[in-house]
């Protein structure tokens, strides 16, 4: 597989691209993260989401600890070629480290953020390994 | 309406937050942009998406030229409180400046980006005003 397609991505000065992960079946937006060139290449090659952890400054194979991997269904690029949309099949039905289905569980109601989604599995249970 | 909810957002060093705009009805991810504090405040107050244009360095009322405004249905915040998910009703059914429904119209097939979505309206027609 040629790497030329990676050259089309407009990487930030830090060599990253923002990535939106969306559940391919439900359409739910699961999470937002970043990839560098190697992460995007590996994601395409392995068919599982591999991000770049900006805090840990290393590749982050999503689900490496929790088992909640993301199987890649589609990889999309936007009009400015600087944002990636990843459609995935979310293993375990949990994308968020809080044990929720997705990360966007806080909804603005009037002037308050309200938690709308239940914890499906206790994080202590998820990360006990 | 109190502004306290804006303090919960973890703004970048540049005072911005990444925003994912999603069609509230279809679930399609329409576009990705940025907001500063004022943009998010105005978005909530006016019920229409107002972004911060990083290239033009000014507030950008989405649709101000094209008429393709975005009516706010929901504003959500992620677990780290540093990404906003905006569920919207897309006026005109066109979110992308290329005249397409959404910006993510390039799909990776093997090692090539393929355009999957048709141009619904000629951009020259959209921006002629």
Short mmCIF file of C-alpha atoms in Angstrom, two decimals:
data_model
loop_
_atom_site.label_atom_id
_atom_site.label_comp_id
_atom_site.label_asym_id
_atom_site.label_seq_id
_atom_site.Cartn_x
_atom_site.Cartn_y
_atom_site.Cartn_z
CA UNK A 1 0.00 0.00 0.00
CA UNK A 2 1.48 3.30 -1.09
CA UNK A 3 1.90 6.08 1.47
CA UNK A 4 1.09 8.87 -0.98
CA UNK A 5 -2.39 9.32 0.47
CA UNK A 6 -0.79 10.46 3.73
CA UNK A 7 0.79 13.38 1.89
CA UNK A 8 -2.64 14.78 1.11
CA UNK A 9 -3.28 15.46 4.80
CA UNK A 10 -2.53 19.01 5.92
CA UNK A 11 -0.76 18.26 9.19
CA UNK A 12 -0.49 20.93 11.87
CA UNK A 13 2.89 22.46 12.64
CA UNK A 14 3.18 19.77 15.29
CA UNK A 15 2.60 17.09 12.66
CA UNK A 16 -0.88 16.19 13.88
CA UNK A 17 -4.40 16.01 12.52
CA UNK A 18 -7.62 16.18 14.58
CA UNK A 19 -9.73 13.03 14.39
CA UNK A 20 -13.44 12.59 15.06
CA UNK A 21 -14.45 9.01 15.86
CA UNK A 22 -18.05 8.19 14.99
CA UNK A 23 -19.95 4.97 15.55
CA UNK A 24 -20.52 3.62 12.04
CA UNK A 25 -23.84 2.01 12.93
CA UNK A 26 -25.54 4.52 15.26
CA UNK A 27 -23.90 7.69 13.96
CA UNK A 28 -23.10 8.71 17.52
CA UNK A 29 -19.98 10.88 17.83
CA UNK A 30 -17.86 8.85 20.23
CA UNK A 31 -14.72 10.86 20.89
CA UNK A 32 -12.20 13.31 19.55
CA UNK A 33 -8.45 12.76 19.46
CA UNK A 34 -5.33 13.42 17.41
CA UNK A 35 -3.14 11.37 15.07
CA UNK A 36 0.31 11.90 13.67
CA UNK A 37 1.40 10.44 10.35
CA UNK A 38 2.47 7.14 11.85
CA UNK A 39 -0.78 6.78 13.79
CA UNK A 40 -2.91 7.36 10.71
CA UNK A 41 -0.77 4.97 8.66
CA UNK A 42 -1.05 2.27 11.33
CA UNK A 43 -4.79 2.88 11.71
CA UNK A 44 -5.28 2.24 8.00
CA UNK A 45 -2.95 -0.76 7.93
CA UNK A 46 -4.21 -2.52 11.05
CA UNK A 47 -7.87 -1.51 10.73
CA UNK A 48 -7.94 -0.38 14.36
CA UNK A 49 -7.82 3.18 15.68
CA UNK A 50 -4.35 4.21 16.81
CA UNK A 51 -4.10 7.78 18.05
CA UNK A 52 -1.29 10.06 19.17
CA UNK A 53 -1.50 10.88 22.84
CA UNK A 54 -0.46 14.49 23.20
CA UNK A 55 -0.20 14.20 26.99
CA UNK A 56 1.86 11.00 26.96
CA UNK A 57 3.62 11.92 23.72
CA UNK A 58 3.32 8.45 22.28
CA UNK A 59 1.19 6.28 20.05
CA UNK A 60 -1.99 5.18 21.76
CA UNK A 61 -3.67 2.04 20.48
CA UNK A 62 -7.20 2.79 21.65
CA UNK A 63 -8.39 -0.06 23.85
CA UNK A 64 -4.90 -1.37 24.59
CA UNK A 65 -5.76 -1.37 28.30
CA UNK A 66 -9.56 -1.45 28.32
CA UNK A 67 -10.11 -3.84 25.45
CA UNK A 68 -12.42 -1.20 23.97
CA UNK A 69 -10.74 -1.13 20.60
CA UNK A 70 -12.23 0.58 17.57
CA UNK A 71 -12.48 -1.38 14.34
CA UNK A 72 -12.11 0.96 11.38
CA UNK A 73 -15.05 0.98 8.99
CA UNK A 74 -14.24 4.15 7.02
CA UNK A 75 -11.57 6.84 6.98
CA UNK A 76 -12.69 10.23 5.66
CA UNK A 77 -10.98 13.56 5.09
CA UNK A 78 -12.61 16.98 4.97
CA UNK A 79 -12.55 19.68 2.28
CA UNK A 80 -9.50 21.43 3.74
CA UNK A 81 -7.79 18.09 4.22
CA UNK A 82 -6.96 18.93 7.80
CA UNK A 83 -9.55 16.89 9.74
CA UNK A 84 -10.13 13.12 9.70
CA UNK A 85 -13.47 11.43 10.33
CA UNK A 86 -13.12 7.84 11.44
CA UNK A 87 -16.19 5.63 11.30
CA UNK A 88 -15.71 2.74 13.66
CA UNK A 89 -17.24 -0.28 15.27
CA UNK A 90 -16.74 0.33 19.00
CA UNK A 91 -15.83 -2.87 20.85
CA UNK A 92 -17.62 -3.23 24.17
CA UNK A 93 -19.90 -0.31 23.31
CA UNK A 94 -17.78 1.99 25.49
CA UNK A 95 -15.58 4.68 23.97
CA UNK A 96 -15.09 6.93 27.01
CA UNK A 97 -12.59 6.37 29.82
CA UNK A 98 -15.40 7.22 32.25
CA UNK A 99 -17.14 4.00 31.24
CA UNK A 100 -19.75 5.71 29.08
CA UNK A 101 -20.74 4.95 25.51
CA UNK A 102 -19.26 8.23 24.26
CA UNK A 103 -17.36 11.20 25.61
CA UNK A 104 -19.97 13.86 24.87
CA UNK A 105 -22.23 13.11 27.82
CA UNK A 106 -22.56 16.67 29.11
CA UNK A 107 -25.38 18.67 27.59
CA UNK A 108 -25.99 22.37 28.04
CA UNK A 109 -29.42 23.00 29.54
CA UNK A 110 -30.11 26.70 30.03
CA UNK A 111 -26.84 27.67 31.67
CA UNK A 112 -25.83 24.35 33.21
CA UNK A 113 -23.99 21.28 31.95
CA UNK A 114 -26.12 18.21 32.68
CA UNK A 115 -24.82 14.64 32.52
CA UNK A 116 -27.11 12.73 30.18
CA UNK A 117 -25.45 9.35 29.78
CA UNK A 118 -25.07 6.55 32.31
CA UNK A 119 -21.83 4.86 33.28
CA UNK A 120 -22.07 1.43 31.65
CA UNK A 121 -19.05 -0.01 33.39
CA UNK A 122 -17.03 1.18 36.37
CA UNK A 123 -13.67 2.58 35.19
CA UNK A 124 -11.95 0.70 38.04
CA UNK A 125 -13.35 -2.46 36.52
CA UNK A 126 -12.28 -1.44 33.01
CA UNK A 127 -8.70 -0.52 33.88
CA UNK A 128 -7.94 -3.09 36.57
CA UNK A 129 -5.55 -5.05 34.37
CA UNK B 1 -28.33 33.63 31.51
CA UNK B 2 -25.22 33.20 33.63
CA UNK B 3 -21.84 32.81 31.92
CA UNK B 4 -20.49 30.37 34.50
CA UNK B 5 -20.97 27.43 32.16
CA UNK B 6 -18.34 28.94 29.86
CA UNK B 7 -15.78 28.63 32.64
CA UNK B 8 -16.10 24.85 32.56
CA UNK B 9 -14.60 24.72 29.07
CA UNK B 10 -10.88 23.99 28.96
CA UNK B 11 -9.84 26.52 26.33
CA UNK B 12 -6.56 26.06 24.45
CA UNK B 13 -3.69 28.45 25.11
CA UNK B 14 -5.09 30.46 22.20
CA UNK B 15 -8.46 30.64 23.93
CA UNK B 16 -10.19 28.27 21.52
CA UNK B 17 -12.13 25.03 21.65
CA UNK B 18 -12.56 22.56 18.76
CA UNK B 19 -16.17 22.11 17.66
CA UNK B 20 -17.76 19.22 15.78
CA UNK B 21 -21.01 20.12 14.01
CA UNK B 22 -23.36 17.20 13.52
CA UNK B 23 -26.72 17.11 11.76
CA UNK B 24 -29.20 16.52 14.58
CA UNK B 25 -31.60 14.54 12.39
CA UNK B 26 -29.34 12.39 10.19
CA UNK B 27 -26.35 12.13 12.53
CA UNK B 28 -24.04 13.07 9.68
CA UNK B 29 -20.88 14.85 10.80
CA UNK B 30 -21.08 18.10 8.85
CA UNK B 31 -17.93 20.03 9.62
CA UNK B 32 -15.25 20.86 12.14
CA UNK B 33 -14.33 24.35 13.30
CA UNK B 34 -13.21 26.36 16.31
CA UNK B 35 -14.87 28.72 18.76
CA UNK B 36 -13.55 31.21 21.25
CA UNK B 37 -15.43 32.16 24.39
CA UNK B 38 -17.43 34.88 22.68
CA UNK B 39 -18.37 32.60 19.77
CA UNK B 40 -19.66 29.88 22.09
CA UNK B 41 -21.55 32.41 24.19
CA UNK B 42 -23.18 33.93 21.09
CA UNK B 43 -23.94 30.47 19.67
CA UNK B 44 -25.85 29.61 22.84
CA UNK B 45 -27.59 32.98 23.05
CA UNK B 46 -28.63 33.30 19.42
CA UNK B 47 -29.24 29.61 18.76
CA UNK B 48 -27.15 29.74 15.59
CA UNK B 49 -23.60 28.50 15.10
CA UNK B 50 -21.01 31.25 15.34
CA UNK B 51 -17.43 30.10 14.98
CA UNK B 52 -14.04 31.75 15.27
CA UNK B 53 -12.26 31.91 11.95
CA UNK B 54 -8.59 31.24 12.66
CA UNK B 55 -7.55 32.36 9.16
CA UNK B 56 -9.55 35.61 9.20
CA UNK B 57 -9.10 36.09 12.95
CA UNK B 58 -12.70 37.11 13.50
CA UNK B 59 -16.09 35.78 14.48
CA UNK B 60 -17.72 33.86 11.68
CA UNK B 61 -21.49 33.57 11.72
CA UNK B 62 -21.83 30.38 9.69
CA UNK B 63 -24.06 31.07 6.69
CA UNK B 64 -23.64 34.86 6.84
CA UNK B 65 -22.81 34.86 3.13
CA UNK B 66 -24.29 31.59 1.89
CA UNK B 67 -27.50 31.60 3.92
CA UNK B 68 -26.54 28.12 5.09
CA UNK B 69 -26.90 28.87 8.76
CA UNK B 70 -26.94 26.20 11.45
CA UNK B 71 -29.75 26.24 13.98
CA UNK B 72 -28.52 24.91 17.31
CA UNK B 73 -30.37 21.87 18.62
CA UNK B 74 -27.92 20.75 21.33
CA UNK B 75 -24.57 21.85 22.73
CA UNK B 76 -22.48 19.08 24.27
CA UNK B 77 -19.11 18.94 26.00
CA UNK B 78 -16.79 15.96 26.27
CA UNK B 79 -15.28 14.25 29.30
CA UNK B 80 -12.12 16.39 29.27
CA UNK B 81 -14.22 19.51 28.71
CA UNK B 82 -12.05 20.54 25.79
CA UNK B 83 -14.20 19.59 22.77
CA UNK B 84 -17.71 20.79 21.90
CA UNK B 85 -20.26 18.78 19.94
CA UNK B 86 -22.90 20.94 18.30
CA UNK B 87 -26.04 19.24 17.04
CA UNK B 88 -27.62 21.43 14.42
CA UNK B 89 -30.33 21.79 11.84
CA UNK B 90 -28.45 22.68 8.66
CA UNK B 91 -30.29 25.28 6.60
CA UNK B 92 -30.25 24.54 2.88
CA UNK B 93 -28.85 21.07 3.54
CA UNK B 94 -25.37 22.31 2.62
CA UNK B 95 -22.66 22.70 5.25
CA UNK B 96 -19.55 22.71 3.03
CA UNK B 97 -18.22 25.69 1.10
CA UNK B 98 -17.77 23.33 -1.88
CA UNK B 99 -21.57 23.07 -2.11
CA UNK B 100 -21.75 19.60 -0.60
CA UNK B 101 -23.91 18.39 2.27
CA UNK B 102 -20.89 17.95 4.52
CA UNK B 103 -17.15 18.53 4.46
CA UNK B 104 -16.09 14.89 4.85
CA UNK B 105 -16.69 13.85 1.26
CA UNK B 106 -13.31 12.21 0.66
CA UNK B 107 -13.11 8.54 1.59
CA UNK B 108 -9.98 6.43 1.70
CA UNK B 109 -10.28 3.44 -0.63
CA UNK B 110 -7.18 1.28 -0.57
CA UNK B 111 -4.55 4.01 -0.88
CA UNK B 112 -6.59 6.69 -2.65
CA UNK B 113 -8.95 9.44 -1.50
CA UNK B 114 -12.19 9.12 -3.45
CA UNK B 115 -14.86 11.83 -3.60
CA UNK B 116 -18.12 10.23 -2.54
CA UNK B 117 -20.56 13.13 -2.31
CA UNK B 118 -22.05 15.24 -5.10
CA UNK B 119 -21.97 19.02 -5.30
CA UNK B 120 -25.55 20.03 -4.55
CA UNK B 121 -25.12 23.66 -5.52
CA UNK B 122 -22.37 25.44 -7.40
CA UNK B 123 -20.25 27.51 -4.98
CA UNK B 124 -20.32 30.42 -7.46
CA UNK B 125 -24.06 30.34 -7.12
CA UNK B 126 -23.88 30.12 -3.33
CA UNK B 127 -21.43 32.98 -2.83
CA UNK B 128 -22.51 35.31 -5.63
CA UNK B 129 -23.94 37.90 -3.27
#
